[in-house]
Amino acid sequence: MRFQDIPGLGNIKNTLIHSVKTNHVAHAQLFNGGVGSANLALAWAYATYINCEEVVAQTSTLTDACGRCASCVKMAKMVHPDIHHIFPTPSAKETILELLPMWRKFLMGSPYRSLTDWLEFTGVTGNKQGIIPIKEAHNIIEKISLKAFEAEYKILIIWQPELMNIESANSLLKLLEEPPAKTLFILVCNDTNRLLTTILSRTQRIMIPAFTDEDVIGYLTEKEGITHERAKQVAYLSEGNLSKASELINYEGESKHQWFATWMRSAYKPDFTALVKIADEFDAFPKEYQKGMMEYGLNIFRDLLLWKNGAAALVRLEGEELTFVQNFSKAVKAEAIELIVNELSQTYYYLERNGRAKILHLDLSLTIAQLFKK
């Protein structure tokens, strides 16, 4: 992965390149971007650039890694001995070392995918949500205690550091306070609110914006091979999220919408027998998919509220989803929408804390049914 492989974001790339050229590379950096942003891709490209042999030799004014030297070739294959990847595992029983071949395949497929995509890629089932346990923090200490094998820097790319438990986070904090020489930490984060404030204070924070529609269109037409017209539609709907854009291309969102629409219609009738059956189905979904359904519901009801308040131009939907919003907005009052959004947010909160999905969903369904009638 090189900077040229990432669409757009010229200012961010120039800032990172300038830090290397002027020898002002912070030992701990936080790449903070939303789901589907370029934060992980930029971390990978940045690490490639830092240890590129031509860049280190300063024999040219390269504005990107050369892509030809031994270091760049190893980085492209994700087998560089001085670059270490730390990422969430489905459970504390599985180790990063065991999952590393799968992680390489996942990341080389696309560096813009989400935690849910990663857990599904590992074949996770049940209530597993992804975690970076304390034993992985110990492995980090062990890895950086050794000198760099061949590169200028040892680099640790930590994806989703917000999923570290408190013991892991405290171990990382100690490393950030007293970093070994020639060691860089790149934290790739989606939600800084879940990080320890002491970790935030010891990192250089780099905000990674969402992709522009033009960036998404260019990426989809070149990498996915779809028409410009379809890429334009997907870019509009994805709102700068390349993970969501890929999902829209593969039509995965359609089945999600059908399930959600069936649930809402059953709550509106209300059909209690159907709601119990739907709660059973929800209980069988993987935990991350359950949370994804709550996020999807929040987005749909947000668009419902926009539509009812005359802001149709801000509704980024098409096809069946748009038809659903148009029709449902006639039957649901704005006051009910606001209360339903609160209920969806609360259910998401309890799902994160391993509440029983069937009970939570059925209770949510009954509450929504009451709010529809009121």
JSON list of N, CA, C and O in Angstrom, two decimals, residues 170-219:
[
{"chain": "A", "resi": 170, "resn": "ASN", "atom": "N", "xyz": [-3.73, 0.17, 29.82]},
{"chain": "A", "resi": 170, "resn": "ASN", "atom": "CA", "xyz": [-2.73, 0.66, 30.77]},
{"chain": "A", "resi": 170, "resn": "ASN", "atom": "C", "xyz": [-1.32, 0.21, 30.40]},
{"chain": "A", "resi": 170, "resn": "ASN", "atom": "O", "xyz": [-0.35, 0.95, 30.57]},
{"chain": "A", "resi": 171, "resn": "SER", "atom": "N", "xyz": [-1.22, -1.00, 29.86]},
{"chain": "A", "resi": 171, "resn": "SER", "atom": "CA", "xyz": [0.09, -1.49, 29.41]},
{"chain": "A", "resi": 171, "resn": "SER", "atom": "C", "xyz": [0.59, -0.66, 28.23]},
{"chain": "A", "resi": 171, "resn": "SER", "atom": "O", "xyz": [1.77, -0.31, 28.16]},
{"chain": "A", "resi": 172, "resn": "LEU", "atom": "N", "xyz": [-0.33, -0.33, 27.31]},
{"chain": "A", "resi": 172, "resn": "LEU", "atom": "CA", "xyz": [0.05, 0.50, 26.18]},
{"chain": "A", "resi": 172, "resn": "LEU", "atom": "C", "xyz": [0.47, 1.90, 26.65]},
{"chain": "A", "resi": 172, "resn": "LEU", "atom": "O", "xyz": [1.43, 2.48, 26.12]},
{"chain": "A", "resi": 173, "resn": "LEU", "atom": "N", "xyz": [-0.22, 2.41, 27.65]},
{"chain": "A", "resi": 173, "resn": "LEU", "atom": "CA", "xyz": [0.09, 3.74, 28.17]},
{"chain": "A", "resi": 173, "resn": "LEU", "atom": "C", "xyz": [1.53, 3.80, 28.69]},
{"chain": "A", "resi": 173, "resn": "LEU", "atom": "O", "xyz": [2.25, 4.78, 28.45]},
{"chain": "A", "resi": 174, "resn": "LYS", "atom": "N", "xyz": [1.96, 2.76, 29.36]},
{"chain": "A", "resi": 174, "resn": "LYS", "atom": "CA", "xyz": [3.34, 2.73, 29.87]},
{"chain": "A", "resi": 174, "resn": "LYS", "atom": "C", "xyz": [4.35, 2.78, 28.74]},
{"chain": "A", "resi": 174, "resn": "LYS", "atom": "O", "xyz": [5.39, 3.42, 28.84]},
{"chain": "A", "resi": 175, "resn": "LEU", "atom": "N", "xyz": [4.03, 2.08, 27.64]},
{"chain": "A", "resi": 175, "resn": "LEU", "atom": "CA", "xyz": [4.93, 2.08, 26.49]},
{"chain": "A", "resi": 175, "resn": "LEU", "atom": "C", "xyz": [4.99, 3.46, 25.84]},
{"chain": "A", "resi": 175, "resn": "LEU", "atom": "O", "xyz": [6.05, 3.91, 25.40]},
{"chain": "A", "resi": 176, "resn": "LEU", "atom": "N", "xyz": [3.84, 4.13, 25.77]},
{"chain": "A", "resi": 176, "resn": "LEU", "atom": "CA", "xyz": [3.80, 5.45, 25.17]},
{"chain": "A", "resi": 176, "resn": "LEU", "atom": "C", "xyz": [4.54, 6.48, 26.01]},
{"chain": "A", "resi": 176, "resn": "LEU", "atom": "O", "xyz": [5.10, 7.45, 25.49]},
{"chain": "A", "resi": 177, "resn": "GLU", "atom": "N", "xyz": [4.55, 6.27, 27.32]},
{"chain": "A", "resi": 177, "resn": "GLU", "atom": "CA", "xyz": [5.26, 7.19, 28.21]},
{"chain": "A", "resi": 177, "resn": "GLU", "atom": "C", "xyz": [6.77, 7.03, 28.11]},
{"chain": "A", "resi": 177, "resn": "GLU", "atom": "O", "xyz": [7.52, 8.00, 28.20]},
{"chain": "A", "resi": 178, "resn": "GLU", "atom": "N", "xyz": [7.22, 5.78, 27.92]},
{"chain": "A", "resi": 178, "resn": "GLU", "atom": "CA", "xyz": [8.66, 5.51, 27.83]},
{"chain": "A", "resi": 178, "resn": "GLU", "atom": "C", "xyz": [8.92, 4.65, 26.60]},
{"chain": "A", "resi": 178, "resn": "GLU", "atom": "O", "xyz": [9.20, 3.45, 26.70]},
{"chain": "A", "resi": 179, "resn": "PRO", "atom": "N", "xyz": [8.81, 5.23, 25.41]},
{"chain": "A", "resi": 179, "resn": "PRO", "atom": "CA", "xyz": [8.96, 4.44, 24.18]},
{"chain": "A", "resi": 179, "resn": "PRO", "atom": "C", "xyz": [10.41, 4.04, 23.92]},
{"chain": "A", "resi": 179, "resn": "PRO", "atom": "O", "xyz": [11.33, 4.83, 24.17]},
{"chain": "A", "resi": 180, "resn": "PRO", "atom": "N", "xyz": [10.63, 2.84, 23.44]},
{"chain": "A", "resi": 180, "resn": "PRO", "atom": "CA", "xyz": [12.00, 2.44, 23.04]},
{"chain": "A", "resi": 180, "resn": "PRO", "atom": "C", "xyz": [12.46, 3.28, 21.86]},
{"chain": "A", "resi": 180, "resn": "PRO", "atom": "O", "xyz": [11.67, 3.85, 21.12]},
{"chain": "A", "resi": 181, "resn": "ALA", "atom": "N", "xyz": [13.77, 3.36, 21.68]},
{"chain": "A", "resi": 181, "resn": "ALA", "atom": "CA", "xyz": [14.32, 4.14, 20.58]},
{"chain": "A", "resi": 181, "resn": "ALA", "atom": "C", "xyz": [13.93, 3.54, 19.24]},
{"chain": "A", "resi": 181, "resn": "ALA", "atom": "O", "xyz": [13.78, 2.32, 19.11]},
{"chain": "A", "resi": 182, "resn": "LYS", "atom": "N", "xyz": [13.73, 4.43, 18.26]},
{"chain": "A", "resi": 182, "resn": "LYS", "atom": "CA", "xyz": [13.42, 4.02, 16.89]},
{"chain": "A", "resi": 182, "resn": "LYS", "atom": "C", "xyz": [12.19, 3.10, 16.82]},
{"chain": "A", "resi": 182, "resn": "LYS", "atom": "O", "xyz": [12.16, 2.13, 16.07]},
{"chain": "A", "resi": 183, "resn": "THR", "atom": "N", "xyz": [11.20, 3.41, 17.64]},
{"chain": "A", "resi": 183, "resn": "THR", "atom": "CA", "xyz": [9.94, 2.65, 17.64]},
{"chain": "A", "resi": 183, "resn": "THR", "atom": "C", "xyz": [8.78, 3.61, 17.47]},
{"chain": "A", "resi": 183, "resn": "THR", "atom": "O", "xyz": [8.69, 4.62, 18.17]},
{"chain": "A", "resi": 184, "resn": "LEU", "atom": "N", "xyz": [7.91, 3.30, 16.55]},
{"chain": "A", "resi": 184, "resn": "LEU", "atom": "CA", "xyz": [6.75, 4.15, 16.28]},
{"chain": "A", "resi": 184, "resn": "LEU", "atom": "C", "xyz": [5.46, 3.38, 16.56]},
{"chain": "A", "resi": 184, "resn": "LEU", "atom": "O", "xyz": [5.36, 2.20, 16.25]},
{"chain": "A", "resi": 185, "resn": "PHE", "atom": "N", "xyz": [4.51, 4.09, 17.14]},
{"chain": "A", "resi": 185, "resn": "PHE", "atom": "CA", "xyz": [3.18, 3.53, 17.39]},
{"chain": "A", "resi": 185, "resn": "PHE", "atom": "C", "xyz": [2.18, 4.31, 16.54]},
{"chain": "A", "resi": 185, "resn": "PHE", "atom": "O", "xyz": [2.10, 5.53, 16.63]},
{"chain": "A", "resi": 186, "resn": "ILE", "atom": "N", "xyz": [1.42, 3.59, 15.72]},
{"chain": "A", "resi": 186, "resn": "ILE", "atom": "CA", "xyz": [0.36, 4.21, 14.93]},
{"chain": "A", "resi": 186, "resn": "ILE", "atom": "C", "xyz": [-0.96, 3.58, 15.36]},
{"chain": "A", "resi": 186, "resn": "ILE", "atom": "O", "xyz": [-1.21, 2.40, 15.10]},
{"chain": "A", "resi": 187, "resn": "LEU", "atom": "N", "xyz": [-1.77, 4.35, 16.07]},
{"chain": "A", "resi": 187, "resn": "LEU", "atom": "CA", "xyz": [-3.07, 3.88, 16.54]},
{"chain": "A", "resi": 187, "resn": "LEU", "atom": "C", "xyz": [-4.13, 4.29, 15.51]},
{"chain": "A", "resi": 187, "resn": "LEU", "atom": "O", "xyz": [-4.22, 5.46, 15.14]},
{"chain": "A", "resi": 188, "resn": "VAL", "atom": "N", "xyz": [-4.88, 3.32, 15.04]},
{"chain": "A", "resi": 188, "resn": "VAL", "atom": "CA", "xyz": [-5.90, 3.56, 14.01]},
{"chain": "A", "resi": 188, "resn": "VAL", "atom": "C", "xyz": [-7.26, 3.40, 14.66]},
{"chain": "A", "resi": 188, "resn": "VAL", "atom": "O", "xyz": [-7.69, 2.29, 14.98]},
{"chain": "A", "resi": 189, "resn": "CYS", "atom": "N", "xyz": [-7.94, 4.52, 14.86]},
{"chain": "A", "resi": 189, "resn": "CYS", "atom": "CA", "xyz": [-9.11, 4.55, 15.75]},
{"chain": "A", "resi": 189, "resn": "CYS", "atom": "C", "xyz": [-10.34, 5.08, 15.02]},
{"chain": "A", "resi": 189, "resn": "CYS", "atom": "O", "xyz": [-10.25, 5.95, 14.16]},
{"chain": "A", "resi": 190, "resn": "ASN", "atom": "N", "xyz": [-11.52, 4.53, 15.38]},
{"chain": "A", "resi": 190, "resn": "ASN", "atom": "CA", "xyz": [-12.80, 5.04, 14.88]},
{"chain": "A", "resi": 190, "resn": "ASN", "atom": "C", "xyz": [-13.53, 5.89, 15.92]},
{"chain": "A", "resi": 190, "resn": "ASN", "atom": "O", "xyz": [-14.33, 6.75, 15.56]},
{"chain": "A", "resi": 191, "resn": "ASP", "atom": "N", "xyz": [-13.28, 5.63, 17.21]},
{"chain": "A", "resi": 191, "resn": "ASP", "atom": "CA", "xyz": [-14.04, 6.30, 18.27]},
{"chain": "A", "resi": 191, "resn": "ASP", "atom": "C", "xyz": [-13.11, 6.67, 19.42]},
{"chain": "A", "resi": 191, "resn": "ASP", "atom": "O", "xyz": [-12.83, 5.85, 20.30]},
{"chain": "A", "resi": 192, "resn": "THR", "atom": "N", "xyz": [-12.63, 7.90, 19.43]},
{"chain": "A", "resi": 192, "resn": "THR", "atom": "CA", "xyz": [-11.70, 8.33, 20.48]},
{"chain": "A", "resi": 192, "resn": "THR", "atom": "C", "xyz": [-12.37, 8.45, 21.84]},
{"chain": "A", "resi": 192, "resn": "THR", "atom": "O", "xyz": [-11.69, 8.46, 22.87]},
{"chain": "A", "resi": 193, "resn": "ASN", "atom": "N", "xyz": [-13.70, 8.52, 21.87]},
{"chain": "A", "resi": 193, "resn": "ASN", "atom": "CA", "xyz": [-14.41, 8.62, 23.15]},
{"chain": "A", "resi": 193, "resn": "ASN", "atom": "C", "xyz": [-14.22, 7.38, 24.01]},
{"chain": "A", "resi": 193, "resn": "ASN", "atom": "O", "xyz": [-14.43, 7.43, 25.23]},
{"chain": "A", "resi": 194, "resn": "ARG", "atom": "N", "xyz": [-13.82, 6.28, 23.38]},
{"chain": "A", "resi": 194, "resn": "ARG", "atom": "CA", "xyz": [-13.65, 5.03, 24.12]},
{"chain": "A", "resi": 194, "resn": "ARG", "atom": "C", "xyz": [-12.19, 4.77, 24.49]},
{"chain": "A", "resi": 194, "resn": "ARG", "atom": "O", "xyz": [-11.86, 3.72, 25.03]},
{"chain": "A", "resi": 195, "resn": "LEU", "atom": "N", "xyz": [-11.32, 5.71, 24.17]},
{"chain": "A", "resi": 195, "resn": "LEU", "atom": "CA", "xyz": [-9.91, 5.59, 24.54]},
{"chain": "A", "resi": 195, "resn": "LEU", "atom": "C", "xyz": [-9.65, 6.31, 25.85]},
{"chain": "A", "resi": 195, "resn": "LEU", "atom": "O", "xyz": [-10.31, 7.29, 26.18]},
{"chain": "A", "resi": 196, "resn": "LEU", "atom": "N", "xyz": [-8.65, 5.82, 26.59]},
{"chain": "A", "resi": 196, "resn": "LEU", "atom": "CA", "xyz": [-8.25, 6.52, 27.81]},
{"chain": "A", "resi": 196, "resn": "LEU", "atom": "C", "xyz": [-7.75, 7.92, 27.45]},
{"chain": "A", "resi": 196, "resn": "LEU", "atom": "O", "xyz": [-7.01, 8.10, 26.49]},
{"chain": "A", "resi": 197, "resn": "THR", "atom": "N", "xyz": [-8.15, 8.90, 28.23]},
{"chain": "A", "resi": 197, "resn": "THR", "atom": "CA", "xyz": [-7.70, 10.27, 27.96]},
{"chain": "A", "resi": 197, "resn": "THR", "atom": "C", "xyz": [-6.18, 10.39, 28.10]},
{"chain": "A", "resi": 197, "resn": "THR", "atom": "O", "xyz": [-5.56, 11.22, 27.42]},
{"chain": "A", "resi": 198, "resn": "THR", "atom": "N", "xyz": [-5.58, 9.57, 28.93]},
{"chain": "A", "resi": 198, "resn": "THR", "atom": "CA", "xyz": [-4.13, 9.61, 29.09]},
{"chain": "A", "resi": 198, "resn": "THR", "atom": "C", "xyz": [-3.42, 9.09, 27.84]},
{"chain": "A", "resi": 198, "resn": "THR", "atom": "O", "xyz": [-2.31, 9.53, 27.52]},
{"chain": "A", "resi": 199, "resn": "ILE", "atom": "N", "xyz": [-4.05, 8.17, 27.11]},
{"chain": "A", "resi": 199, "resn": "ILE", "atom": "CA", "xyz": [-3.49, 7.72, 25.84]},
{"chain": "A", "resi": 199, "resn": "ILE", "atom": "C", "xyz": [-3.62, 8.83, 24.80]},
{"chain": "A", "resi": 199, "resn": "ILE", "atom": "O", "xyz": [-2.69, 9.11, 24.04]},
{"chain": "A", "resi": 200, "resn": "LEU", "atom": "N", "xyz": [-4.78, 9.47, 24.77]},
{"chain": "A", "resi": 200, "resn": "LEU", "atom": "CA", "xyz": [-5.00, 10.56, 23.83]},
{"chain": "A", "resi": 200, "resn": "LEU", "atom": "C", "xyz": [-3.97, 11.67, 24.02]},
{"chain": "A", "resi": 200, "resn": "LEU", "atom": "O", "xyz": [-3.48, 12.25, 23.05]},
{"chain": "A", "resi": 201, "resn": "SER", "atom": "N", "xyz": [-3.66, 11.96, 25.27]},
{"chain": "A", "resi": 201, "resn": "SER", "atom": "CA", "xyz": [-2.74, 13.07, 25.56]},
{"chain": "A", "resi": 201, "resn": "SER", "atom": "C", "xyz": [-1.30, 12.76, 25.18]},
{"chain": "A", "resi": 201, "resn": "SER", "atom": "O", "xyz": [-0.48, 13.67, 25.08]},
{"chain": "A", "resi": 202, "resn": "ARG", "atom": "N", "xyz": [-1.00, 11.49, 24.94]},
{"chain": "A", "resi": 202, "resn": "ARG", "atom": "CA", "xyz": [0.38, 11.10, 24.62]},
{"chain": "A", "resi": 202, "resn": "ARG", "atom": "C", "xyz": [0.56, 10.75, 23.15]},
{"chain": "A", "resi": 202, "resn": "ARG", "atom": "O", "xyz": [1.56, 10.17, 22.76]},
{"chain": "A", "resi": 203, "resn": "THR", "atom": "N", "xyz": [-0.44, 11.06, 22.33]},
{"chain": "A", "resi": 203, "resn": "THR", "atom": "CA", "xyz": [-0.34, 10.79, 20.91]},
{"chain": "A", "resi": 203, "resn": "THR", "atom": "C", "xyz": [-0.56, 12.07, 20.11]},
{"chain": "A", "resi": 203, "resn": "THR", "atom": "O", "xyz": [-1.24, 13.00, 20.58]},
{"chain": "A", "resi": 204, "resn": "GLN", "atom": "N", "xyz": [0.03, 12.10, 18.93]},
{"chain": "A", "resi": 204, "resn": "GLN", "atom": "CA", "xyz": [-0.24, 13.18, 17.99]},
{"chain": "A", "resi": 204, "resn": "GLN", "atom": "C", "xyz": [-1.45, 12.79, 17.17]},
{"chain": "A", "resi": 204, "resn": "GLN", "atom": "O", "xyz": [-1.42, 11.81, 16.44]},
{"chain": "A", "resi": 205, "resn": "ARG", "atom": "N", "xyz": [-2.50, 13.56, 17.31]},
{"chain": "A", "resi": 205, "resn": "ARG", "atom": "CA", "xyz": [-3.78, 13.18, 16.69]},
{"chain": "A", "resi": 205, "resn": "ARG", "atom": "C", "xyz": [-3.89, 13.74, 15.28]},
{"chain": "A", "resi": 205, "resn": "ARG", "atom": "O", "xyz": [-3.69, 14.94, 15.06]},
{"chain": "A", "resi": 206, "resn": "ILE", "atom": "N", "xyz": [-4.21, 12.86, 14.34]},
{"chain": "A", "resi": 206, "resn": "ILE", "atom": "CA", "xyz": [-4.38, 13.26, 12.94]},
{"chain": "A", "resi": 206, "resn": "ILE", "atom": "C", "xyz": [-5.81, 12.90, 12.53]},
{"chain": "A", "resi": 206, "resn": "ILE", "atom": "O", "xyz": [-6.18, 11.72, 12.52]},
{"chain": "A", "resi": 207, "resn": "MET", "atom": "N", "xyz": [-6.60, 13.89, 12.24]},
{"chain": "A", "resi": 207, "resn": "MET", "atom": "CA", "xyz": [-7.98, 13.67, 11.85]},
{"chain": "A", "resi": 207, "resn": "MET", "atom": "C", "xyz": [-8.04, 13.28, 10.37]},
{"chain": "A", "resi": 207, "resn": "MET", "atom": "O", "xyz": [-7.55, 14.00, 9.51]},
{"chain": "A", "resi": 208, "resn": "ILE", "atom": "N", "xyz": [-8.64, 12.13, 10.11]},
{"chain": "A", "resi": 208, "resn": "ILE", "atom": "CA", "xyz": [-8.79, 11.63, 8.74]},
{"chain": "A", "resi": 208, "resn": "ILE", "atom": "C", "xyz": [-10.22, 11.89, 8.29]},
{"chain": "A", "resi": 208, "resn": "ILE", "atom": "O", "xyz": [-11.15, 11.26, 8.81]},
{"chain": "A", "resi": 209, "resn": "PRO", "atom": "N", "xyz": [-10.45, 12.79, 7.36]},
{"chain": "A", "resi": 209, "resn": "PRO", "atom": "CA", "xyz": [-11.83, 13.08, 6.92]},
{"chain": "A", "resi": 209, "resn": "PRO", "atom": "C", "xyz": [-12.40, 11.95, 6.07]},
{"chain": "A", "resi": 209, "resn": "PRO", "atom": "O", "xyz": [-11.66, 11.08, 5.57]},
{"chain": "A", "resi": 210, "resn": "ALA", "atom": "N", "xyz": [-13.71, 11.98, 5.90]},
{"chain": "A", "resi": 210, "resn": "ALA", "atom": "CA", "xyz": [-14.36, 11.02, 5.01]},
{"chain": "A", "resi": 210, "resn": "ALA", "atom": "C", "xyz": [-13.96, 11.33, 3.57]},
{"chain": "A", "resi": 210, "resn": "ALA", "atom": "O", "xyz": [-13.55, 12.45, 3.24]},
{"chain": "A", "resi": 211, "resn": "PHE", "atom": "N", "xyz": [-14.06, 10.35, 2.72]},
{"chain": "A", "resi": 211, "resn": "PHE", "atom": "CA", "xyz": [-13.78, 10.56, 1.30]},
{"chain": "A", "resi": 211, "resn": "PHE", "atom": "C", "xyz": [-14.84, 11.48, 0.69]},
{"chain": "A", "resi": 211, "resn": "PHE", "atom": "O", "xyz": [-16.00, 11.48, 1.11]},
{"chain": "A", "resi": 212, "resn": "THR", "atom": "N", "xyz": [-14.43, 12.25, -0.28]},
{"chain": "A", "resi": 212, "resn": "THR", "atom": "CA", "xyz": [-15.40, 13.04, -1.03]},
{"chain": "A", "resi": 212, "resn": "THR", "atom": "C", "xyz": [-16.12, 12.13, -2.02]},
{"chain": "A", "resi": 212, "resn": "THR", "atom": "O", "xyz": [-15.66, 11.02, -2.33]},
{"chain": "A", "resi": 213, "resn": "ASP", "atom": "N", "xyz": [-17.25, 12.59, -2.54]},
{"chain": "A", "resi": 213, "resn": "ASP", "atom": "CA", "xyz": [-17.97, 11.80, -3.54]},
{"chain": "A", "resi": 213, "resn": "ASP", "atom": "C", "xyz": [-17.09, 11.54, -4.76]},
{"chain": "A", "resi": 213, "resn": "ASP", "atom": "O", "xyz": [-17.13, 10.46, -5.35]},
{"chain": "A", "resi": 214, "resn": "GLU", "atom": "N", "xyz": [-16.27, 12.52, -5.13]},
{"chain": "A", "resi": 214, "resn": "GLU", "atom": "CA", "xyz": [-15.39, 12.35, -6.30]},
{"chain": "A", "resi": 214, "resn": "GLU", "atom": "C", "xyz": [-14.35, 11.27, -6.04]},
{"chain": "A", "resi": 214, "resn": "GLU", "atom": "O", "xyz": [-14.04, 10.47, -6.93]},
{"chain": "A", "resi": 215, "resn": "ASP", "atom": "N", "xyz": [-13.83, 11.21, -4.80]},
{"chain": "A", "resi": 215, "resn": "ASP", "atom": "CA", "xyz": [-12.87, 10.16, -4.44]},
{"chain": "A", "resi": 215, "resn": "ASP", "atom": "C", "xyz": [-13.51, 8.78, -4.56]},
{"chain": "A", "resi": 215, "resn": "ASP", "atom": "O", "xyz": [-12.90, 7.84, -5.09]},
{"chain": "A", "resi": 216, "resn": "VAL", "atom": "N", "xyz": [-14.72, 8.66, -4.03]},
{"chain": "A", "resi": 216, "resn": "VAL", "atom": "CA", "xyz": [-15.41, 7.37, -4.06]},
{"chain": "A", "resi": 216, "resn": "VAL", "atom": "C", "xyz": [-15.72, 6.96, -5.49]},
{"chain": "A", "resi": 216, "resn": "VAL", "atom": "O", "xyz": [-15.54, 5.79, -5.86]},
{"chain": "A", "resi": 217, "resn": "ILE", "atom": "N", "xyz": [-16.18, 7.89, -6.30]},
{"chain": "A", "resi": 217, "resn": "ILE", "atom": "CA", "xyz": [-16.50, 7.59, -7.70]},
{"chain": "A", "resi": 217, "resn": "ILE", "atom": "C", "xyz": [-15.25, 7.08, -8.43]},
{"chain": "A", "resi": 217, "resn": "ILE", "atom": "O", "xyz": [-15.30, 6.07, -9.14]},
{"chain": "A", "resi": 218, "resn": "GLY", "atom": "N", "xyz": [-14.14, 7.78, -8.26]},
{"chain": "A", "resi": 218, "resn": "GLY", "atom": "CA", "xyz": [-12.91, 7.37, -8.92]},
{"chain": "A", "resi": 218, "resn": "GLY", "atom": "C", "xyz": [-12.45, 5.99, -8.48]},
{"chain": "A", "resi": 218, "resn": "GLY", "atom": "O", "xyz": [-12.01, 5.17, -9.29]},
{"chain": "A", "resi": 219, "resn": "TYR", "atom": "N", "xyz": [-12.54, 5.73, -7.16]},
{"chain": "A", "resi": 219, "resn": "TYR", "atom": "CA", "xyz": [-12.12, 4.43, -6.63]},
{"chain": "A", "resi": 219, "resn": "TYR", "atom": "C", "xyz": [-13.01, 3.30, -7.15]},
{"chain": "A", "resi": 219, "resn": "TYR", "atom": "O", "xyz": [-12.51, 2.25, -7.57]}
]
